[in-house]
Coordinates of N, CA, C and O in Angstrom, one line a residue:
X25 N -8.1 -41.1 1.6 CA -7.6 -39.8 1.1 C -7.2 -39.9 -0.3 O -6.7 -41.0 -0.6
X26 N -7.3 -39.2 -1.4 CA -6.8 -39.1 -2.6 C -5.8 -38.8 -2.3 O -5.2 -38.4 -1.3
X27 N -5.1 -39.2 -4.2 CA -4.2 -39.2 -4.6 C -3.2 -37.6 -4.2 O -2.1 -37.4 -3.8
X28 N -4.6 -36.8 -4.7 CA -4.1 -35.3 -5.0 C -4.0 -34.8 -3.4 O -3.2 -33.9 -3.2
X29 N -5.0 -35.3 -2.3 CA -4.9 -34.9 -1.1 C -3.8 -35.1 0.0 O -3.4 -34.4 0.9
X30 N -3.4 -36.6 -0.5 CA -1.7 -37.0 -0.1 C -0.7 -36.3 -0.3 O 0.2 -35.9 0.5
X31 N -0.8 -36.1 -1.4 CA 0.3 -35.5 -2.1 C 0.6 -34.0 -1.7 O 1.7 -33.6 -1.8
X32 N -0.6 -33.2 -1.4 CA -0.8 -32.1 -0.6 C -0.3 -31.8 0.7 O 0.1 -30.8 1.2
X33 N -0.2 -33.2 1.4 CA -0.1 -33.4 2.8 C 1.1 -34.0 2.8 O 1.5 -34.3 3.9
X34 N 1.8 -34.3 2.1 CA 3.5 -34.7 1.5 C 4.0 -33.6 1.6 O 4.7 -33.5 2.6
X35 N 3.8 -32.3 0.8 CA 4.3 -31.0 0.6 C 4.4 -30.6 1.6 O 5.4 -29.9 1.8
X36 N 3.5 -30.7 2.4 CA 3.2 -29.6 3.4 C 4.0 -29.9 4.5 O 4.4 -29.1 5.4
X37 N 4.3 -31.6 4.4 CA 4.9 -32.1 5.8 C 6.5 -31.6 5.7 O 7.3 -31.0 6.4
X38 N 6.4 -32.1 4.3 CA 8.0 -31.8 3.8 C 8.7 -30.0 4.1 O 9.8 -29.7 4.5
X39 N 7.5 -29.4 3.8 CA 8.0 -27.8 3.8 C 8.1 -27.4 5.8 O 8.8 -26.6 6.5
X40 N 7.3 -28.2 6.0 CA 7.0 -27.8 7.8 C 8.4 -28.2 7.9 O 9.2 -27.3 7.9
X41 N 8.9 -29.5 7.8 CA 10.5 -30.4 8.2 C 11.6 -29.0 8.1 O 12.2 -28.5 9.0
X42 N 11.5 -28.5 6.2 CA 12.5 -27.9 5.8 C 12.6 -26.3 6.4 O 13.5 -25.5 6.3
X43 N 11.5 -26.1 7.1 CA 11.4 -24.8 7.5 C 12.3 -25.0 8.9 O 13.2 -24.3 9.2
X44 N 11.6 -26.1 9.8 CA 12.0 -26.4 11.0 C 13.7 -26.7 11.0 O 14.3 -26.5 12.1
X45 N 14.2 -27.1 9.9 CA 15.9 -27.3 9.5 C 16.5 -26.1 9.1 O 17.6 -25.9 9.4
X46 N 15.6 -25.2 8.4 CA 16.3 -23.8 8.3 C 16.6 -23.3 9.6 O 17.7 -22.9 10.0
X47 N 15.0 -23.3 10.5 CA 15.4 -22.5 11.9 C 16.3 -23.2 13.2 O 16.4 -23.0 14.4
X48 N 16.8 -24.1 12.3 CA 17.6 -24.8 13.0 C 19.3 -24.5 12.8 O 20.4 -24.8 13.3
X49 N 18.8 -23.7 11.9 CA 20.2 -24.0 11.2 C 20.7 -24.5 10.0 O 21.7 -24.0 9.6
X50 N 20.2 -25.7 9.4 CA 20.4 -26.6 8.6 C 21.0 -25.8 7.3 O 20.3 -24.8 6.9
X51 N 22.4 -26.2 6.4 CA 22.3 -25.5 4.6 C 21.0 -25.9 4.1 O 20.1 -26.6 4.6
X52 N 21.2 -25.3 3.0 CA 20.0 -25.9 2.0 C 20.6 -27.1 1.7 O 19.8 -28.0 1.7
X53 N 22.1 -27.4 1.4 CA 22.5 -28.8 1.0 C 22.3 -30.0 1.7 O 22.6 -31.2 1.3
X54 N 21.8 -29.5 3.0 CA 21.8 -30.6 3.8 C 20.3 -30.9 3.4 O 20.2 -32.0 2.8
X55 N 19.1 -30.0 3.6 CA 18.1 -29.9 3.6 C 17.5 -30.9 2.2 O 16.5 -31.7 2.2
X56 N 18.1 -30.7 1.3 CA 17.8 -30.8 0.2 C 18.2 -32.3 0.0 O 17.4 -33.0 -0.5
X57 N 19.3 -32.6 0.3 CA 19.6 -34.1 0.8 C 18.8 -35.0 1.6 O 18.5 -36.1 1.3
X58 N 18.7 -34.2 2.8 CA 17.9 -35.2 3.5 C 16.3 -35.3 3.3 O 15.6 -36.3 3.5
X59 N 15.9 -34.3 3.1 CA 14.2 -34.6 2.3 C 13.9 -34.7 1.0 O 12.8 -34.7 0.5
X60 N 14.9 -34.9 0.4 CA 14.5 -35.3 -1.1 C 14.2 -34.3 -2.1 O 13.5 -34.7 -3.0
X61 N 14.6 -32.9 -2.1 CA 14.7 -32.1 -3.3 C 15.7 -32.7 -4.2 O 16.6 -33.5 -4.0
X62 N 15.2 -31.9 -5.2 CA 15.9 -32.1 -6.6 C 17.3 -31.4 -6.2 O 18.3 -32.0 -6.1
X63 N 17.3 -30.3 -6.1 CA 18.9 -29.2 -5.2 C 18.7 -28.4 -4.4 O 17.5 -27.9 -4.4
X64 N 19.6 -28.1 -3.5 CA 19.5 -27.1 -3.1 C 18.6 -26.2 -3.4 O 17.5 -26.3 -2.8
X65 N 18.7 -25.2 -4.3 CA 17.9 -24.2 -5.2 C 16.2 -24.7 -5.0 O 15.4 -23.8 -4.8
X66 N 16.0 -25.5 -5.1 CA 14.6 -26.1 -5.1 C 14.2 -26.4 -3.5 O 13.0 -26.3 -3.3
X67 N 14.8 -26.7 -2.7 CA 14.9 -26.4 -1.4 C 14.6 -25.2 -0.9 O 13.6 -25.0 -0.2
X68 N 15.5 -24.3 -1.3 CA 15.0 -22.5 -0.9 C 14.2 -22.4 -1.5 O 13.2 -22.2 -0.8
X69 N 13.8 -22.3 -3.0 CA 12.3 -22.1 -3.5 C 11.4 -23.1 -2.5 O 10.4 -22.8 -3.3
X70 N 11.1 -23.4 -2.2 CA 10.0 -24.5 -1.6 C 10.0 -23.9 -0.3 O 8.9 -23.5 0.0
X71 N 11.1 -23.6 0.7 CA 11.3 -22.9 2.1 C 10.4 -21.5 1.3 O 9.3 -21.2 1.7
X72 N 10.9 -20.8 0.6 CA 10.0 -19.0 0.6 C 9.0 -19.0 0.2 O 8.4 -18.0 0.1
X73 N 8.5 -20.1 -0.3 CA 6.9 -20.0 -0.8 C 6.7 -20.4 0.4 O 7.5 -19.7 0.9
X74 N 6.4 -20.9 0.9 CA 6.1 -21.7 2.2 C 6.1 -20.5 3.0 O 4.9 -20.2 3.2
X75 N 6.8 -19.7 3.5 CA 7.2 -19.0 4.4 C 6.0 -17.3 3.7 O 5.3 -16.6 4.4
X76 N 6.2 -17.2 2.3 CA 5.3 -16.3 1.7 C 3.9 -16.9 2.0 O 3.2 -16.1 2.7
X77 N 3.6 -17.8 1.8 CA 2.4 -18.2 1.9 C 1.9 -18.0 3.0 O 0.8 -17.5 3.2
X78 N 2.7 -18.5 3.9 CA 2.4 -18.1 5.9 C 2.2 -16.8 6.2 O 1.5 -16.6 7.1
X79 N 2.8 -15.6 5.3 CA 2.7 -14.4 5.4 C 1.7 -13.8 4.9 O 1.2 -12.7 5.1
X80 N 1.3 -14.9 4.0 CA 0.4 -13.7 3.1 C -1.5 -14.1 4.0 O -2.5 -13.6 4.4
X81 N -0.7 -15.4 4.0 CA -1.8 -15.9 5.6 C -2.6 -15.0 6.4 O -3.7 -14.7 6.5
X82 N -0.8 -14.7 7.2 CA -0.8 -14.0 8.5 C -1.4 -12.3 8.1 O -2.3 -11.8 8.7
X83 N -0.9 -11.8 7.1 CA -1.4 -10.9 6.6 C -3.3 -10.6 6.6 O -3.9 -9.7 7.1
X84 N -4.0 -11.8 5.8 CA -4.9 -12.1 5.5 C -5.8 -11.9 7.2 O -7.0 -11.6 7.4
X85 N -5.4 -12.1 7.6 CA -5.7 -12.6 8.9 C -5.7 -11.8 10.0 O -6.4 -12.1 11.0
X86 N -4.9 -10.9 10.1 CA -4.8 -9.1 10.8 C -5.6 -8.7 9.8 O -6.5 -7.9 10.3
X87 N -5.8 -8.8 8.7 CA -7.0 -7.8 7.9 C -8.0 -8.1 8.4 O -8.7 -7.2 8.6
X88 N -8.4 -8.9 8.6 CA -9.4 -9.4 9.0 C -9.9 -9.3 10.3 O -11.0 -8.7 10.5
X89 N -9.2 -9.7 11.2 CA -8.8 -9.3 12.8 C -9.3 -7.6 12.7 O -10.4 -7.3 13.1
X90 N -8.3 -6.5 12.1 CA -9.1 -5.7 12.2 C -9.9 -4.7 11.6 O -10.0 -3.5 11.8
X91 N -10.8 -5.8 10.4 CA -11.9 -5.1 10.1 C -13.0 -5.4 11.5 O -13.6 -4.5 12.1
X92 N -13.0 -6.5 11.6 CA -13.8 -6.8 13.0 C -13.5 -5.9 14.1 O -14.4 -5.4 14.6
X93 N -12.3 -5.7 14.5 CA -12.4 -4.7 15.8 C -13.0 -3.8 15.4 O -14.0 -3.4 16.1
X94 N -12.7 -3.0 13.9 CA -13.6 -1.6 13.2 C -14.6 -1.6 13.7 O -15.1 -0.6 14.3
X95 N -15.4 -3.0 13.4 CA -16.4 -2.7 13.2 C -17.6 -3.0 14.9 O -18.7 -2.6 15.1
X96 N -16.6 -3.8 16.0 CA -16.7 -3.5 17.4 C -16.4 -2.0 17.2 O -17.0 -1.7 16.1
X97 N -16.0 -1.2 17.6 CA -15.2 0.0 17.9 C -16.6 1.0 17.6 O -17.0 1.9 18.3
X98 N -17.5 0.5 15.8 CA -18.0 1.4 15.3 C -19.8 1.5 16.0 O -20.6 2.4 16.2
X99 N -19.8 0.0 16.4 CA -21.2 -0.3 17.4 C -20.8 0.4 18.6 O -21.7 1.2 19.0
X100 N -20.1 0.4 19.0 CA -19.8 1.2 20.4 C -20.0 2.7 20.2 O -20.7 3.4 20.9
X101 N -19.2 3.0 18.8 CA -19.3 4.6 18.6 C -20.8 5.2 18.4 O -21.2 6.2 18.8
X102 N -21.6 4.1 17.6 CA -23.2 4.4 17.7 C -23.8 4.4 18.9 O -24.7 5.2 19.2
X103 N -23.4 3.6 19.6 CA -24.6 3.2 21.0 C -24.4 4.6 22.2 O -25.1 5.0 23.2
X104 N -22.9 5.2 21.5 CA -22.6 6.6 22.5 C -22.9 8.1 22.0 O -23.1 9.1 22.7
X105 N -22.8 8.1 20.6 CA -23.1 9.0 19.7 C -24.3 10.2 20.0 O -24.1 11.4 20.2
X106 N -25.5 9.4 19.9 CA -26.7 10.4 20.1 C -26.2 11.1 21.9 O -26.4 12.3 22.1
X107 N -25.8 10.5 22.7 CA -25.5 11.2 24.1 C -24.8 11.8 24.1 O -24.8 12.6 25.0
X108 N -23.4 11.9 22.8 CA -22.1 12.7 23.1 C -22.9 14.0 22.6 O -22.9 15.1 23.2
X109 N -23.6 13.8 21.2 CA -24.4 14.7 20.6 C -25.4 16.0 21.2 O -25.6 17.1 20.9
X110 N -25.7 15.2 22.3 CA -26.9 15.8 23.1 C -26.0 16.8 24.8 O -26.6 17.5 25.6
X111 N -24.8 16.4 24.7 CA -23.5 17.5 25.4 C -23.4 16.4 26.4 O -22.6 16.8 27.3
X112 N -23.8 15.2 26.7 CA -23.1 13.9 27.8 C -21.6 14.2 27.6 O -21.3 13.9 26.4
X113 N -20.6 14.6 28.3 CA -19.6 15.1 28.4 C -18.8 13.4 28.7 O -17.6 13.3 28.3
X114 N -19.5 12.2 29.7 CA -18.7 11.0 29.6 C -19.3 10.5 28.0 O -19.0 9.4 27.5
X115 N -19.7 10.9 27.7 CA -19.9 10.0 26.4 C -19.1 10.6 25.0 O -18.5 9.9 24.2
X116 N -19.0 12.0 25.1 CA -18.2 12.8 24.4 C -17.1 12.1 24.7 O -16.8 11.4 23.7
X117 N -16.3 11.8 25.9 CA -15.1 11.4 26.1 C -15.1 9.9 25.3 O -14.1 9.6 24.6
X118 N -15.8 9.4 25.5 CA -15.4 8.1 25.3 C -15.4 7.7 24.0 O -14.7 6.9 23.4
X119 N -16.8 8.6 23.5 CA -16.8 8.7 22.1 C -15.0 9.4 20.9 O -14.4 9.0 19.8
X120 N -14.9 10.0 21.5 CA -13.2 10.7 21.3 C -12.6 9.6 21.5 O -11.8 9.4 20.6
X121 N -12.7 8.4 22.6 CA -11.5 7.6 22.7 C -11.8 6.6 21.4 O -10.8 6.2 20.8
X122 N -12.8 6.4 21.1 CA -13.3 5.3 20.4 C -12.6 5.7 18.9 O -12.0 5.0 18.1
X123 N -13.0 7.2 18.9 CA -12.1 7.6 17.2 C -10.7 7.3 17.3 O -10.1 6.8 16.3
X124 N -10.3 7.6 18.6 CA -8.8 7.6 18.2 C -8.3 6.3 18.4 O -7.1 6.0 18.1
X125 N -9.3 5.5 18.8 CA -8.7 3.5 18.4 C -8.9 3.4 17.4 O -7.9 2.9 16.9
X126 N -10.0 3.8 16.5 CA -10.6 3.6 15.2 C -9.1 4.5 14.3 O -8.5 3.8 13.5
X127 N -8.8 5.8 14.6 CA -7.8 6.2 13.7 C -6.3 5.2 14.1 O -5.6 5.1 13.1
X128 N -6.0 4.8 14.8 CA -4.9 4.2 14.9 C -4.8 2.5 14.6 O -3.7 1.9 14.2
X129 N -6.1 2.0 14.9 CA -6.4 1.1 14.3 C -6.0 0.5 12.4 O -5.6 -0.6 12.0
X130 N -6.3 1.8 11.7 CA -6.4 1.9 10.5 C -5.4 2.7 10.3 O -5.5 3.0 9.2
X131 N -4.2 3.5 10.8 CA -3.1 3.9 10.8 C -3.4 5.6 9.9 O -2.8 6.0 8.9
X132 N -4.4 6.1 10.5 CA -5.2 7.5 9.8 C -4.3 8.5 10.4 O -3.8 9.5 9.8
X133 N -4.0 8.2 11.8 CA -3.1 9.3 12.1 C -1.9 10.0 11.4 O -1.0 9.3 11.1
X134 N -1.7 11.4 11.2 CA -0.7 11.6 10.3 C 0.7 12.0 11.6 O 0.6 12.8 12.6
X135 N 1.9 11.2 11.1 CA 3.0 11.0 11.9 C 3.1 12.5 12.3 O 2.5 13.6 12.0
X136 N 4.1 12.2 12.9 CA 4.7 13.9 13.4 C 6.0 14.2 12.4 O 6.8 13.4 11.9
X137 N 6.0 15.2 12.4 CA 6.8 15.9 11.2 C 8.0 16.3 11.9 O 8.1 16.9 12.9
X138 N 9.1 15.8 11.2 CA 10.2 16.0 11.8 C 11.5 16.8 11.0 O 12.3 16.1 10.4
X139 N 11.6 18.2 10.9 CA 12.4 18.8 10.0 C 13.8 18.9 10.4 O 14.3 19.8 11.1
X140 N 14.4 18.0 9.9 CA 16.0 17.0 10.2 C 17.1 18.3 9.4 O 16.5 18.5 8.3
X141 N 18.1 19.0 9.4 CA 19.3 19.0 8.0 C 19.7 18.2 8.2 O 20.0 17.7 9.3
X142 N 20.0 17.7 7.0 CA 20.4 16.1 6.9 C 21.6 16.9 5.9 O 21.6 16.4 4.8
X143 N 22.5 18.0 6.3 CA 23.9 17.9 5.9 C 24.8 17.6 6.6 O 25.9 17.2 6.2
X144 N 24.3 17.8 8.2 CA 24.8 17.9 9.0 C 26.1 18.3 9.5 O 27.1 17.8 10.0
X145 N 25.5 20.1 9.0 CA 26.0 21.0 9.4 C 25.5 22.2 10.1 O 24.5 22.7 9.7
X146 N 26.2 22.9 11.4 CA 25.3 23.3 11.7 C 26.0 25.2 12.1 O 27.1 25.4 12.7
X147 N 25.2 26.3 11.6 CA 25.8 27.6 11.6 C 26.0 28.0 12.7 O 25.4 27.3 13.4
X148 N 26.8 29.1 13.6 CA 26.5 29.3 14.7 C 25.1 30.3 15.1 O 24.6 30.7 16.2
X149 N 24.7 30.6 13.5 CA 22.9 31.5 13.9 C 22.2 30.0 14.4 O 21.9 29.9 15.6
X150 N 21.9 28.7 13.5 CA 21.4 28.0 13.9 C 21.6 27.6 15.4 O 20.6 27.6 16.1
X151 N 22.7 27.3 15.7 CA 23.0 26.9 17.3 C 22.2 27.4 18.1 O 21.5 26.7 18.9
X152 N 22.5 29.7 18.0 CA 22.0 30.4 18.8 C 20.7 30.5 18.9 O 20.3 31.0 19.9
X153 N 19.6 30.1 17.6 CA 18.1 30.0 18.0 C 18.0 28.7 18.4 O 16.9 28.6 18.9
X154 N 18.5 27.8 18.4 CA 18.3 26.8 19.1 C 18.2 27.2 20.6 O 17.1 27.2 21.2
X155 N 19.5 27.5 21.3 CA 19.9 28.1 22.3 C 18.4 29.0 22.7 O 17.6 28.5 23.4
X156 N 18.3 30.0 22.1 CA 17.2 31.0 22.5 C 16.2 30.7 22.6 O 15.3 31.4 23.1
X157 N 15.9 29.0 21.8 CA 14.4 28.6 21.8 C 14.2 27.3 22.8 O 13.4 26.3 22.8
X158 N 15.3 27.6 23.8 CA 14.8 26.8 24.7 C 14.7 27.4 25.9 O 15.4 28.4 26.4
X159 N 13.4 26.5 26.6 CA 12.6 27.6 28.0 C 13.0 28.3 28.5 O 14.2 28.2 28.0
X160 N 13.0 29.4 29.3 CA 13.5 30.0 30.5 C 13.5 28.5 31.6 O 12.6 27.7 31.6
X161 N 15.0 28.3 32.7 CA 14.9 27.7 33.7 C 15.2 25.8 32.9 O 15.6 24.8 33.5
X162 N 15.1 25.8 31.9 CA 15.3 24.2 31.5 C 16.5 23.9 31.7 O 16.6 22.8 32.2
X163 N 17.5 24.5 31.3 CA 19.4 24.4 31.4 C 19.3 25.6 31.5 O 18.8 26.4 30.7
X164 N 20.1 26.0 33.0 CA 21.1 27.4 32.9 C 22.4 27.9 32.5 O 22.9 29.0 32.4
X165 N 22.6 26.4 32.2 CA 24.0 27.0 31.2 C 23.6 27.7 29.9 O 24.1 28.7 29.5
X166 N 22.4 26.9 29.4 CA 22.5 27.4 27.7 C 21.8 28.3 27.9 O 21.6 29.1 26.9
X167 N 20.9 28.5 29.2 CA 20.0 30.7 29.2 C 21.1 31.2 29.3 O 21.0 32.2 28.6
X168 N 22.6 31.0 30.0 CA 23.6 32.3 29.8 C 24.3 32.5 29.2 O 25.0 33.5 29.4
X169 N 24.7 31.1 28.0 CA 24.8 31.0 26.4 C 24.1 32.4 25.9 O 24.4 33.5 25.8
X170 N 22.8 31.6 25.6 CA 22.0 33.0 25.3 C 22.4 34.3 25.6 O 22.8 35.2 24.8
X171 N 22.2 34.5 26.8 CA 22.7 36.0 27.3 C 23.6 36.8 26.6 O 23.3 37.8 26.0
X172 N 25.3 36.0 26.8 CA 26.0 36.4 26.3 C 26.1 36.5 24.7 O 26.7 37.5 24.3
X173 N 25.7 35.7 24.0 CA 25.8 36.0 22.8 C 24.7 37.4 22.1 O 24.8 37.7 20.9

């Protein structure tokens, strides 16, 4: 092994140890002590690269993960296509399911809209369309809320 490949495999042992002493529990002062950093400070630098790097990994690696399912999802969506096209009503279906793996997949779907007062205050007109905008038969108390008001 080289010089530079040891040394690689030094770091890496050392950061596995310091990571394994954080999720243990361990200070950085201990950490830094007992594996041989320069301080503390250089201890946590050495733990969040370490830990960045795993993420940017893990990151790297769901992107990846799902460009491939896309691109399963997108052979499937061809091989059904011309049938959904042609009015195959199971292919229509399945073709529909396949978009909406493919849109959630890739996070296309747009959230649901949620119109909050965030003074939180509330009028008693507000109350009462509340009140009135809910079913007939859901709560009978608040249909003779309604009523009476």
């Amino acid at each position: 092994m080289s010089a530079s490949r040891a040394k690689r495999a030094q770091v890496a042992e050392r950061r596995s140890k310091a990571i394994a002493m954080v999720l243990a529990g361990v200070d950085y002062d201990t950490i830094a002590d007992r594996l041989g950093y320069a301080s503390r400070g250089a201890a946590h630098t050495d733990v969040d690269r370490a830990l960045s790097a795993n993420l940017t990994n893990l990151k790297d690696k769901a992107q990846q993960l799902r460009e491939t399912q896309a691109m399963r999802y997108q052979r499937l969506l061809a091989a059904v296509w011309p049938k959904a096209l042609k009015g195959d009503l199971k292919a229509v279906e399945t073709a529909a399911r396949l978009v909406d793996r493919i849109v959630k997949l890739w996070g296309l779907a747009e959230p649901d809209k949620l119109d909050l007062d965030v003074t939180g205050q509330i009028t008693a007109e507000d109350l009462l369309a509340i009140v009135r905008a809910t079913p007939e038969g859901d709560d009978a108390e608040l249909g003779a809320l309604g009523a009476d008001a």
